Short mmCIF file of C-alpha atoms and ligand atoms in Angstrom, two decimals:
data_model
loop_
_atom_site.label_atom_id
_atom_site.label_comp_id
_atom_site.label_asym_id
_atom_site.label_seq_id
_atom_site.Cartn_x
_atom_site.Cartn_y
_atom_site.Cartn_z
CA UNK A 1 -0.06 0.10 -0.55
CA UNK A 2 1.23 3.72 -0.99
CA UNK A 3 -0.01 6.83 -1.94
CA UNK A 4 0.00 5.51 -5.17
CA UNK A 5 -2.44 3.07 -5.15
CA UNK A 6 -4.92 5.00 -3.86
CA UNK A 7 -3.99 8.14 -6.43
CA UNK A 8 -4.80 5.25 -8.54
CA UNK A 9 -7.50 4.49 -7.35
CA UNK A 10 -8.97 8.29 -7.04
CA UNK A 11 -7.91 8.86 -10.10
CA UNK A 12 -10.72 6.92 -11.58
CA UNK A 13 -13.77 8.22 -10.49
CA UNK A 14 -12.76 11.33 -8.86
CA UNK A 15 -9.49 13.09 -10.87
CA UNK A 16 -10.48 16.57 -9.67
CA UNK A 17 -10.06 15.96 -5.52
CA UNK A 18 -6.10 14.11 -6.07
CA UNK A 19 -4.21 16.86 -5.32
CA UNK A 20 -6.13 17.88 -2.64
CA UNK A 21 -5.55 13.79 -1.63
CA UNK A 22 -2.25 13.58 -1.81
CA UNK A 23 -1.60 16.84 0.37
CA UNK A 24 -3.11 15.13 2.88
CA UNK A 25 -1.38 12.66 2.31
CA UNK A 26 2.04 14.73 2.69
CA UNK A 27 0.89 16.49 5.83
CA UNK A 28 -0.08 13.07 7.25
CA UNK A 29 3.47 11.58 6.49
CA UNK A 30 5.64 14.45 7.78
CA UNK A 31 3.35 14.67 10.89
CA UNK A 32 3.08 10.10 11.69
CA UNK A 33 7.85 10.28 11.45
CA UNK A 34 8.83 8.43 13.00
CA UNK A 35 6.36 6.83 14.36
CA UNK A 36 5.56 2.65 13.77
CA UNK A 37 2.31 0.16 14.20
CA UNK A 38 2.87 -2.55 16.41
CA UNK A 39 3.25 -4.34 12.81
CA UNK A 40 6.58 -3.10 12.67
CA UNK A 41 5.60 -0.97 9.24
CA UNK A 42 5.47 3.21 9.41
CA UNK A 43 2.08 4.64 10.94
CA UNK A 44 1.17 6.13 7.54
CA UNK A 45 0.63 2.78 5.82
CA UNK A 46 -2.71 2.75 8.25
CA UNK A 47 -4.54 6.38 7.16
CA UNK A 48 -3.31 5.60 3.40
CA UNK A 49 -5.46 1.95 4.64
CA UNK A 50 -8.19 3.73 5.76
CA UNK A 51 -8.53 5.90 3.11
CA UNK A 52 -8.00 3.13 0.57
CA UNK A 53 -11.12 1.45 1.80
CA UNK A 54 -12.54 4.44 1.96
CA UNK A 55 -11.74 4.50 -1.72
CA UNK A 56 -13.78 1.45 -2.69
CA UNK A 57 -16.74 2.99 -1.67
CA UNK A 58 -16.36 6.26 -3.97
CA UNK A 59 -16.01 8.28 -1.32
CA UNK A 60 -14.93 12.81 -1.33
CA UNK A 61 -12.84 14.20 -1.94
CA UNK A 62 -13.55 15.46 2.35
CA UNK A 63 -13.41 12.16 3.12
CA UNK A 64 -10.62 11.17 1.51
CA UNK A 65 -9.02 13.51 3.76
CA UNK A 66 -10.49 13.64 6.35
CA UNK A 67 -9.45 9.77 6.31
CA UNK A 68 -5.60 10.44 5.66
CA UNK A 69 -5.93 12.92 8.43
CA UNK A 70 -7.95 11.21 11.17
CA UNK A 71 -5.50 10.35 13.87
CA UNK A 72 -3.72 13.32 13.31
CA UNK A 73 -5.21 14.88 15.90
CA UNK A 74 -5.22 12.23 18.79
CA UNK A 75 -1.31 11.53 17.57
CA UNK A 76 0.31 14.08 16.87
CA UNK A 77 0.99 17.35 17.30
CA UNK A 78 -1.68 18.55 14.86
CA UNK A 79 -4.08 20.80 15.54
CA UNK A 80 -8.54 21.52 14.33
CA UNK A 81 -7.52 24.68 13.43
CA UNK A 82 -4.09 24.08 10.98
CA UNK A 83 -5.82 21.73 9.86
CA UNK A 84 -9.18 23.34 8.58
CA UNK A 85 -6.14 26.69 7.44
CA UNK A 86 -5.64 23.92 5.31
CA UNK A 87 -7.58 21.56 4.64
CA UNK A 88 -11.19 23.55 4.86
CA UNK A 89 -14.30 23.32 7.72
CA UNK A 90 -15.46 20.40 6.80
CA UNK A 91 -11.83 18.26 6.98
CA UNK A 92 -11.06 19.36 10.30
CA UNK A 93 -15.22 18.87 11.37
CA UNK A 94 -14.59 15.36 10.63
CA UNK A 95 -11.33 14.27 11.80
CA UNK A 96 -12.62 16.41 15.22
CA UNK A 97 -15.05 14.18 14.60
CA UNK A 98 -13.71 10.93 14.44
CA UNK A 99 -10.83 11.98 17.54
CA UNK A 100 -11.73 10.04 21.10
CA UNK A 101 -11.69 11.34 23.89
CA UNK A 102 -7.96 12.10 25.42
CA UNK A 103 -7.45 9.44 27.44
CA UNK A 104 -6.07 11.37 30.96
CA UNK A 105 -10.26 13.01 31.34
CA UNK A 106 -10.63 9.18 32.18
CA UNK A 107 -10.55 6.52 35.03
CA UNK A 108 -10.49 3.63 33.55
CA UNK A 109 -10.30 2.17 29.92
CA UNK A 110 -14.39 0.50 30.55
CA UNK A 111 -15.32 4.25 30.59
CA UNK A 112 -13.40 5.49 28.00
CA UNK A 113 -14.88 2.96 25.46
CA UNK A 114 -18.12 4.34 26.07
CA UNK A 115 -17.59 7.59 25.71
CA UNK A 116 -15.67 7.36 22.71
CA UNK A 117 -18.69 4.97 21.41
CA UNK A 118 -21.17 7.58 22.39
CA UNK A 119 -19.77 9.97 20.03
CA UNK A 120 -19.50 7.87 17.37
CA UNK A 121 -22.66 6.74 17.39
CA UNK A 122 -24.15 10.43 18.54
CA UNK A 123 -21.46 11.33 15.12
CA UNK A 124 -24.17 9.36 12.85
CA UNK A 125 -26.80 12.13 13.58
CA UNK A 126 -24.48 15.32 12.75
CA UNK A 127 -22.67 14.15 10.04
CA UNK A 128 -22.32 9.74 9.14
CA UNK A 129 -19.33 10.38 7.13
CA UNK A 130 -17.97 10.36 10.68
CA UNK A 131 -19.17 6.77 10.90
CA UNK A 132 -17.98 6.03 7.43
CA UNK A 133 -14.34 6.92 8.79
CA UNK A 134 -14.69 5.27 11.66
CA UNK A 135 -15.62 1.99 10.10
CA UNK A 136 -13.14 2.54 6.94
CA UNK A 137 -10.68 2.65 10.98
CA UNK A 138 -11.60 0.04 12.54
CA UNK A 139 -12.20 -2.58 9.65
CA UNK A 140 -7.95 -2.35 9.36
CA UNK A 141 -7.45 -2.44 12.88
CA UNK A 142 -9.37 -5.69 12.25
CA UNK A 143 -7.71 -6.73 9.14
CA UNK A 144 -4.01 -6.04 11.31
CA UNK A 145 -5.16 -7.45 14.45
CA UNK A 146 -2.87 -10.40 14.88
CA UNK A 147 -0.09 -8.28 15.72
CA UNK A 148 -1.70 -7.37 19.61
CA UNK A 149 -2.04 -9.18 22.39
CA UNK A 150 -4.83 -12.04 22.87
CA UNK A 151 -7.10 -10.01 25.25
CA UNK A 152 -6.91 -6.92 23.48
CA UNK A 153 -8.03 -8.88 20.09
CA UNK A 154 -11.23 -10.34 22.30
CA UNK A 155 -12.18 -6.90 24.04
CA UNK A 156 -11.84 -5.28 20.12
CA UNK A 157 -13.32 -8.72 18.26
CA UNK A 158 -16.99 -8.55 20.30
CA UNK A 159 -16.87 -4.96 21.10
CA UNK A 160 -16.74 -4.99 16.54
CA UNK A 161 -19.03 -7.36 16.88
CA UNK A 162 -21.86 -5.41 19.02
CA UNK A 163 -21.51 -1.99 17.95
CA UNK A 164 -19.56 -1.65 14.45
CA UNK A 165 -21.45 -4.14 12.79
CA UNK A 166 -24.69 -3.05 13.51
CA UNK A 167 -23.96 -0.05 12.67
CA UNK A 168 -22.57 -0.82 8.68
CA UNK A 169 -25.82 -2.87 8.76
CA UNK A 170 -27.64 0.29 9.17
CA UNK A 171 -25.96 2.70 7.00
CA UNK A 172 -25.77 -0.20 4.23
CA UNK A 173 -22.33 -0.64 3.30
CA UNK A 174 -22.90 -4.25 2.97
CA UNK A 175 -19.54 -5.24 2.10
CA UNK A 176 -17.33 -3.84 5.06
CA UNK A 177 -20.37 -5.60 7.46
CA UNK A 178 -19.36 -9.11 6.15
CA UNK A 179 -15.39 -8.64 6.75
CA UNK A 180 -16.06 -7.15 10.25
CA UNK A 181 -18.31 -10.58 11.17
CA UNK A 182 -15.58 -12.56 9.55
CA UNK A 183 -12.81 -10.77 11.65
CA UNK A 184 -14.25 -10.27 15.03
CA UNK A 185 -15.77 -14.59 14.43
CA UNK A 186 -11.91 -15.13 14.06
CA UNK A 187 -10.96 -13.57 17.13
CA UNK A 188 -14.08 -14.83 19.11
CA UNK A 189 -14.60 -18.01 18.15
CA UNK A 190 -11.58 -19.62 16.13
CA UNK A 191 -12.88 -23.85 16.50
CA UNK A 192 -16.20 -23.06 15.17
CA UNK A 193 -14.66 -20.08 12.53
CA UNK A 194 -12.32 -22.89 11.33
CA UNK A 195 -14.56 -25.54 10.49
CA UNK A 196 -17.02 -23.05 8.79
CA UNK A 197 -14.35 -21.55 6.66
CA UNK A 198 -14.35 -24.85 5.82
CA UNK A 199 -17.72 -26.18 5.03
CA UNK A 200 -17.90 -22.62 3.50
CA UNK A 201 -15.11 -24.14 1.43
CA UNK A 202 -16.52 -27.27 0.74
CA UNK A 203 -19.70 -26.02 -0.13
CA UNK A 204 -17.67 -23.44 -2.78
CA UNK A 205 -16.44 -26.69 -4.39
CA UNK A 206 -19.41 -28.49 -4.30
CA UNK A 207 -21.68 -26.44 -5.88
CA UNK A 208 -19.33 -25.28 -8.51
CA UNK A 209 -20.28 -27.58 -11.39
CA UNK A 210 -23.79 -26.57 -11.29
CA UNK A 211 -24.03 -23.58 -10.64
CA UNK A 212 -21.67 -22.91 -13.99
CA UNK A 213 -24.66 -24.73 -15.86
CA UNK A 214 -27.35 -22.57 -13.99
CA UNK A 215 -25.41 -19.37 -14.68
CA UNK A 216 -24.99 -20.35 -18.87
CA UNK A 217 -28.43 -21.10 -18.77
CA UNK A 218 -30.32 -18.15 -17.37
CA UNK A 219 -27.83 -16.15 -19.35
CA UNK A 220 -29.06 -18.19 -22.49
CA UNK A 221 -32.98 -17.58 -22.11
CA UNK A 222 -32.22 -13.76 -21.51
CA UNK A 223 -30.28 -13.62 -24.09
CA UNK A 224 -32.73 -15.62 -26.56
CA UNK A 225 -35.20 -13.20 -25.36
CA UNK A 226 -34.17 -9.78 -25.34
CA UNK A 227 -32.71 -9.45 -22.20
CA UNK A 228 -28.73 -8.49 -21.89
CA UNK A 229 -27.45 -8.80 -18.56
CA UNK A 230 -25.33 -6.01 -17.07
CA UNK A 231 -23.84 -8.53 -14.94
CA UNK A 232 -24.05 -12.22 -13.61
CA UNK A 233 -22.07 -13.55 -10.44
CA UNK A 234 -22.45 -16.12 -7.69
CA UNK A 235 -22.55 -14.91 -4.00
CA UNK A 236 -21.75 -18.02 -1.10
CA UNK A 237 -22.76 -16.39 2.50
CA UNK A 238 -19.57 -15.27 4.38
CA UNK A 239 -17.94 -17.56 6.83
CA UNK A 240 -20.38 -16.05 9.65
CA UNK A 241 -23.33 -16.29 8.26
CA UNK A 242 -22.69 -19.68 7.26
CA UNK A 243 -22.34 -20.19 10.47
CA UNK A 244 -25.92 -18.50 11.76
CA UNK A 245 -27.56 -20.27 9.44
CA UNK A 246 -26.26 -23.71 10.31
CA UNK A 247 -24.60 -24.06 13.35
CA UNK A 248 -26.99 -21.88 15.58
CA UNK A 249 -29.91 -21.31 13.87
CA UNK A 250 -31.67 -23.45 11.57
CA UNK A 251 -30.76 -26.16 8.99
CA UNK A 252 -32.33 -24.06 5.67
CA UNK A 253 -29.86 -23.88 3.11
CA UNK A 254 -32.32 -21.48 0.99
CA UNK A 255 -29.83 -18.54 0.90
CA UNK A 256 -26.29 -20.20 1.23
CA UNK A 257 -25.68 -19.92 -1.97
CA UNK A 258 -26.74 -16.80 -5.10
CA UNK A 259 -26.53 -16.23 -8.37
CA UNK A 260 -26.93 -12.59 -8.84
CA UNK A 261 -28.52 -11.56 -12.28
CA UNK A 262 -28.19 -7.34 -12.74
CA UNK A 263 -30.11 -5.44 -15.31
CA UNK A 264 -30.87 -2.04 -16.51
CA UNK A 265 -33.96 -1.72 -15.89
CA UNK A 266 -37.04 -2.36 -12.94
CA UNK A 267 -39.50 -4.13 -15.82
CA UNK A 268 -36.67 -6.36 -16.64
CA UNK A 269 -36.20 -7.53 -12.78
CA UNK A 270 -39.31 -8.98 -13.26
CA UNK A 271 -39.11 -10.07 -17.10
CA UNK A 272 -35.75 -12.35 -16.01
CA UNK A 273 -38.05 -13.55 -12.86
CA UNK A 274 -40.49 -15.31 -15.49
CA UNK A 275 -37.85 -16.75 -16.92
CA UNK A 276 -35.34 -17.95 -14.25
CA UNK A 277 -38.93 -19.55 -12.88
CA UNK A 278 -39.31 -21.07 -16.17
CA UNK A 279 -36.15 -22.88 -15.77
CA UNK A 280 -36.49 -24.06 -12.54
CA UNK A 281 -39.39 -24.67 -10.01
CA UNK A 282 -39.04 -22.12 -7.35
CA UNK A 283 -40.07 -22.47 -4.16
CA UNK A 284 -43.30 -20.26 -2.90
CA UNK A 285 -42.58 -19.60 0.71
CA UNK A 286 -39.32 -18.22 -0.40
CA UNK A 287 -40.46 -15.55 -2.55
CA UNK A 288 -39.32 -11.83 -1.48
CA UNK A 289 -40.35 -8.96 -3.43
CA UNK A 290 -37.59 -6.04 -1.69
CA UNK A 291 -38.07 -3.93 -4.89
CA UNK A 292 -42.42 -3.40 -4.43
CA UNK A 293 -41.06 -3.37 -0.82
CA UNK A 294 -36.98 -1.89 0.57
CA UNK A 295 -35.87 -3.54 3.71
CA UNK A 296 -35.16 -1.25 6.61
CA UNK A 297 -32.03 -0.28 4.82
CA UNK A 298 -33.37 0.57 1.48
CA UNK A 299 -32.37 -2.94 0.31
CA UNK A 300 -34.12 -3.32 -3.28
CA UNK A 301 -33.84 -6.83 -5.29
CA UNK A 302 -35.69 -10.35 -6.04
CA UNK A 303 -35.78 -12.81 -3.87
CA UNK A 304 -36.68 -15.97 -5.33
CA UNK A 305 -35.23 -19.66 -4.02
CA UNK A 306 -35.62 -22.00 -7.80
CA UNK A 307 -34.47 -25.72 -7.09
CA UNK A 308 -31.93 -27.48 -9.91
CA UNK A 309 -32.12 -29.84 -12.18
CA UNK A 310 -29.86 -31.30 -9.77
CA UNK A 311 -32.35 -30.05 -6.41
CA UNK A 312 -30.23 -27.72 -4.60
CA UNK A 313 -31.57 -25.23 -3.44
CA UNK A 314 -30.38 -21.95 -4.81
CA UNK A 315 -31.33 -18.23 -4.71
CA UNK A 316 -31.73 -16.48 -7.47
CA UNK A 317 -30.91 -12.54 -6.30
CA UNK A 318 -31.67 -10.31 -9.51
CA UNK A 319 -31.71 -6.00 -9.30
CA UNK A 320 -31.06 -3.05 -11.26
CA UNK A 321 -27.28 -1.03 -11.61
CA UNK A 322 -27.77 0.80 -8.84
CA UNK A 323 -29.47 -1.00 -6.57
CA UNK A 324 -27.18 -3.17 -6.42
CA UNK A 325 -24.76 -0.45 -6.01
CA UNK A 326 -26.67 1.05 -3.28
CA UNK A 327 -26.57 -2.81 -2.03
CA UNK A 328 -22.45 -2.47 -2.09
CA UNK A 329 -22.12 1.20 -1.07
CA UNK A 330 -25.07 1.48 0.82
CA UNK A 331 -25.65 5.19 2.41
CA UNK A 332 -22.63 6.47 0.74
CA UNK A 333 -23.35 6.15 -2.40
CA UNK A 334 -25.40 9.26 -2.06
CA UNK A 335 -21.75 11.23 -1.70
CA UNK A 336 -22.73 13.07 -4.36
CA UNK A 337 -25.34 15.40 -2.23
CA UNK A 338 -22.49 16.90 0.03
CA UNK A 339 -21.61 19.03 -3.12
CA UNK A 340 -24.90 20.64 -1.81
CA UNK A 341 -24.48 19.69 1.73
CA UNK A 342 -26.73 17.21 1.71
CA UNK A 343 -25.91 15.97 5.49
CA UNK A 344 -29.00 16.12 6.99
CA UNK A 345 -30.63 14.36 3.86
CA UNK A 346 -28.59 11.70 4.26
CA UNK A 347 -29.08 11.48 7.64
CA UNK A 348 -32.37 11.65 6.27
CA UNK A 349 -32.18 8.38 4.39
CA UNK A 350 -30.78 6.62 7.30
CA UNK A 351 -33.35 6.95 9.20
CA UNK A 352 -35.96 6.86 6.79
CA UNK A 353 -38.78 4.06 7.56
CA UNK A 354 -36.65 2.84 11.01
CA UNK A 355 -36.57 5.98 13.48
CA UNK A 356 -32.68 5.32 14.15
CA UNK A 357 -31.88 9.03 14.75
CA UNK A 358 -34.65 10.05 16.88
CA UNK A 359 -34.41 6.35 19.26
CA UNK A 360 -30.65 7.47 19.24
CA UNK A 361 -31.81 11.20 20.61
CA UNK A 362 -33.99 10.07 22.52
CA UNK A 363 -31.60 7.39 24.95
CA UNK A 364 -28.40 10.81 24.13
CA UNK A 365 -31.07 12.32 26.33
CA UNK A 366 -31.95 9.68 29.25
CA UNK A 367 -28.58 9.24 30.45
CA UNK A 368 -27.02 12.71 29.72
CA UNK A 369 -24.54 10.95 32.96
CA UNK A 370 -24.00 8.03 32.06
CA UNK A 371 -21.79 7.04 28.81
CA UNK A 372 -22.45 2.80 29.51
CA UNK A 373 -25.74 3.26 30.22
CA UNK A 374 -26.57 5.07 27.23
CA UNK A 375 -23.87 1.87 25.70
CA UNK A 376 -26.12 -0.48 26.86
CA UNK A 377 -29.37 0.56 25.72
CA UNK A 378 -27.93 0.80 22.38
CA UNK A 379 -27.48 -2.17 22.47
CA UNK A 380 -30.26 -3.53 23.10
CA UNK A 381 -32.42 -1.65 21.83
CA UNK A 382 -31.38 -0.38 18.44
CA UNK A 383 -27.62 -2.87 17.71
CA UNK A 384 -30.14 -6.56 18.92
CA UNK A 385 -31.78 -8.91 16.78
CA UNK A 386 -34.60 -6.57 15.26
CA UNK A 387 -37.77 -7.11 13.80
CA UNK A 388 -38.82 -5.54 10.40
CA UNK A 389 -43.08 -5.74 11.11
CA UNK A 390 -45.20 -3.81 8.24
CA UNK A 391 -47.95 -0.82 8.49
CA UNK A 392 -51.37 -0.45 7.47
CA UNK A 393 -49.89 0.45 4.03
CA UNK A 394 -47.05 -1.57 3.73
CA UNK A 395 -43.98 0.36 4.59
CA UNK A 396 -41.54 -1.42 6.38
CA UNK A 397 -40.98 -0.21 10.34
CA UNK A 398 -37.46 -1.84 12.74
CA UNK A 399 -38.14 -2.49 15.79
CA UNK A 400 -36.67 -4.41 18.85
CA UNK A 401 -36.64 -7.90 19.17
CA UNK A 402 -40.10 -8.14 21.20
CA UNK A 403 -41.83 -5.17 20.62
CA UNK A 404 -45.59 -4.53 21.19
CA UNK A 405 -48.11 -2.91 19.31
CA UNK A 406 -47.26 -0.57 21.35
CA UNK A 407 -44.00 -0.05 20.69
CA UNK A 408 -44.57 0.32 17.04
CA UNK A 409 -47.31 3.02 17.13
CA UNK A 410 -45.26 5.01 19.07
CA UNK A 411 -42.84 4.66 17.01
CA UNK A 412 -45.03 5.68 14.13
CA UNK A 413 -46.26 8.94 15.83
CA UNK A 414 -46.54 10.19 19.20
CA UNK A 415 -50.03 10.95 18.50
CA UNK A 416 -51.02 7.06 17.12
CA UNK A 417 -49.63 5.76 20.86
CA UNK A 418 -51.61 8.12 22.88
CA UNK A 419 -54.79 7.87 20.94
CA UNK A 420 -54.72 4.09 20.18
CA UNK A 421 -57.76 2.03 20.69
CA UNK A 422 -57.26 -1.18 19.35
CA UNK A 423 -55.04 -3.20 17.62
CA UNK A 424 -55.31 -5.69 14.03
CA UNK A 425 -52.18 -8.26 13.07
CA UNK A 426 -52.61 -9.75 9.71
CA UNK A 427 -56.55 -8.71 9.60
CA UNK A 428 -57.03 -9.73 13.31
CA UNK A 429 -57.49 -8.54 16.66
CA UNK A 430 -54.79 -9.18 19.30
CA UNK A 431 -54.03 -7.08 22.57
CA UNK A 432 -51.47 -4.81 23.06
CA UNK A 433 -49.94 -7.18 24.79
CA UNK A 434 -48.96 -8.85 21.69
CA UNK A 435 -45.35 -9.95 21.34
CA UNK A 436 -45.38 -8.56 17.37
CA UNK A 437 -43.37 -11.12 14.85
CA UNK A 438 -41.38 -10.02 11.66
CA UNK A 439 -43.41 -10.01 9.12
CA UNK A 440 -47.00 -8.95 10.44
CA UNK A 441 -49.32 -6.73 8.88
CA UNK A 442 -50.23 -4.17 12.69
CA UNK A 443 -52.54 -0.99 12.37
CA UNK A 444 -53.73 0.64 15.27
CA UNK A 445 -56.82 1.98 15.11
CA UNK A 446 -57.11 5.43 17.76
CA UNK A 447 -59.62 7.35 19.32
CA UNK A 448 -59.74 10.65 20.09
CA UNK A 449 -60.82 10.03 23.83
CA UNK A 450 -58.81 6.92 24.03
CA UNK A 451 -56.12 7.77 27.31
CA UNK A 452 -52.07 6.78 27.40
CA UNK A 453 -51.73 3.28 27.32
CA UNK A 454 -50.43 0.94 29.78
CA UNK A 455 -46.66 2.31 30.93
CA UNK A 456 -46.38 -2.31 30.99
CA UNK A 457 -47.17 -2.60 26.98
CA UNK A 458 -44.21 -0.94 26.20
CA UNK A 459 -40.60 -1.94 25.65
CA UNK A 460 -38.46 0.25 24.45
CA UNK A 461 -37.34 3.70 25.43
CA UNK A 462 -39.62 5.61 23.32
CA UNK A 463 -42.70 4.65 24.02
CA UNK A 464 -42.30 4.40 27.45
CA UNK A 465 -40.84 7.74 27.79
CA UNK A 466 -43.80 9.58 25.73
CA UNK A 467 -46.38 7.31 27.77
CA UNK A 468 -44.37 8.69 31.49
CA UNK A 469 -44.62 12.42 30.59
CA UNK A 470 -47.17 14.11 32.04
MN1 MN B 501 -6.47 5.06 12.84
#
């Protein structure tokens, strides 16, 4: 990894910013001069690698510079004022946003970690780029974790799994999310990791022949019908995903292997689906139209599981080029918004349908003094296993596991919660303490005369807080 590798990458999608990126590199290189990483490499390799990860996400110029400079405030004599003068206020703000608090402010490392995590999570409500730089920073640190002592490895791996992986999910950077999962898994459960990795290799080898055959036949039928796919490729679940699916949860193999078909427009997605179903028998219950009903993080695609000629279950994912870019890069694909100062718009995209940002501010207000309580609550409520349910008009809402209709009502609007009179789930009347299940379609009836629901029926901070409010 050197500056030329980075410059070549940036040149391909953002040539206007190359000079500024080079200047940021030269400054960082000067500042970190003489410092080395645990691996023995010169320190500058780390910020360079972080900037390279950001360039893979097609980050804008300011974000790339901030990636190169991200450790200068913490580890060198650089100041925010100086960064502002040299690289502008946005770069200075981003670097400041990713800089940890001074160690001397804390009595112990638990408090220090919690305060820094809190700063990062709140960064999401200021400027999502702060979190993206933090994710890239953590990804490179996890890639080079072998040089850390055993205890530190476990600690970092756990923190990554519990906090960074959910953040990556929310922002929709799927590539980073699955790599972080696999790297954490490797240090948390080395034996299971190895088993799952071996299994993945076995599946890859055993399935190659029939997958190649399917690819060929799908391409042929599409071409014969005037559809030229932009790209087709085979994807096998990541190591951690495989472990969750096969070893811990259930043995349902339907989405372990997927063939991705990218076409140019939405209508062709549905036409492609029709041709695939002509070739291979679909499994009825496994069909998902995430184009009609996107996932709560904005993901769109058609998913169908079919049986190959030899009877293997294979998932076919069909989507447009744009949908695929979104699935890979997530929210950051809208980097252009920043040119018009669209940080607020970006934040809206993230919070759309999932109430993430209001929930973060709620929890932030609840624990003004304790960073550790804040983190605990965030983990339980936002980053734990969630479920996705649907509104009356079919919009997706993400809620923590075990949520009730009361939690749902308050996530829609305070007034809906305050005046809820009845609940229909999938058309049937249920009680206020009903435990919502994934895919439930929830309809709340309100009545101006109805009072607030009993607080015991609420599990989320938001609902409990609104019910308690006089
Ligand atoms: Mn760093």
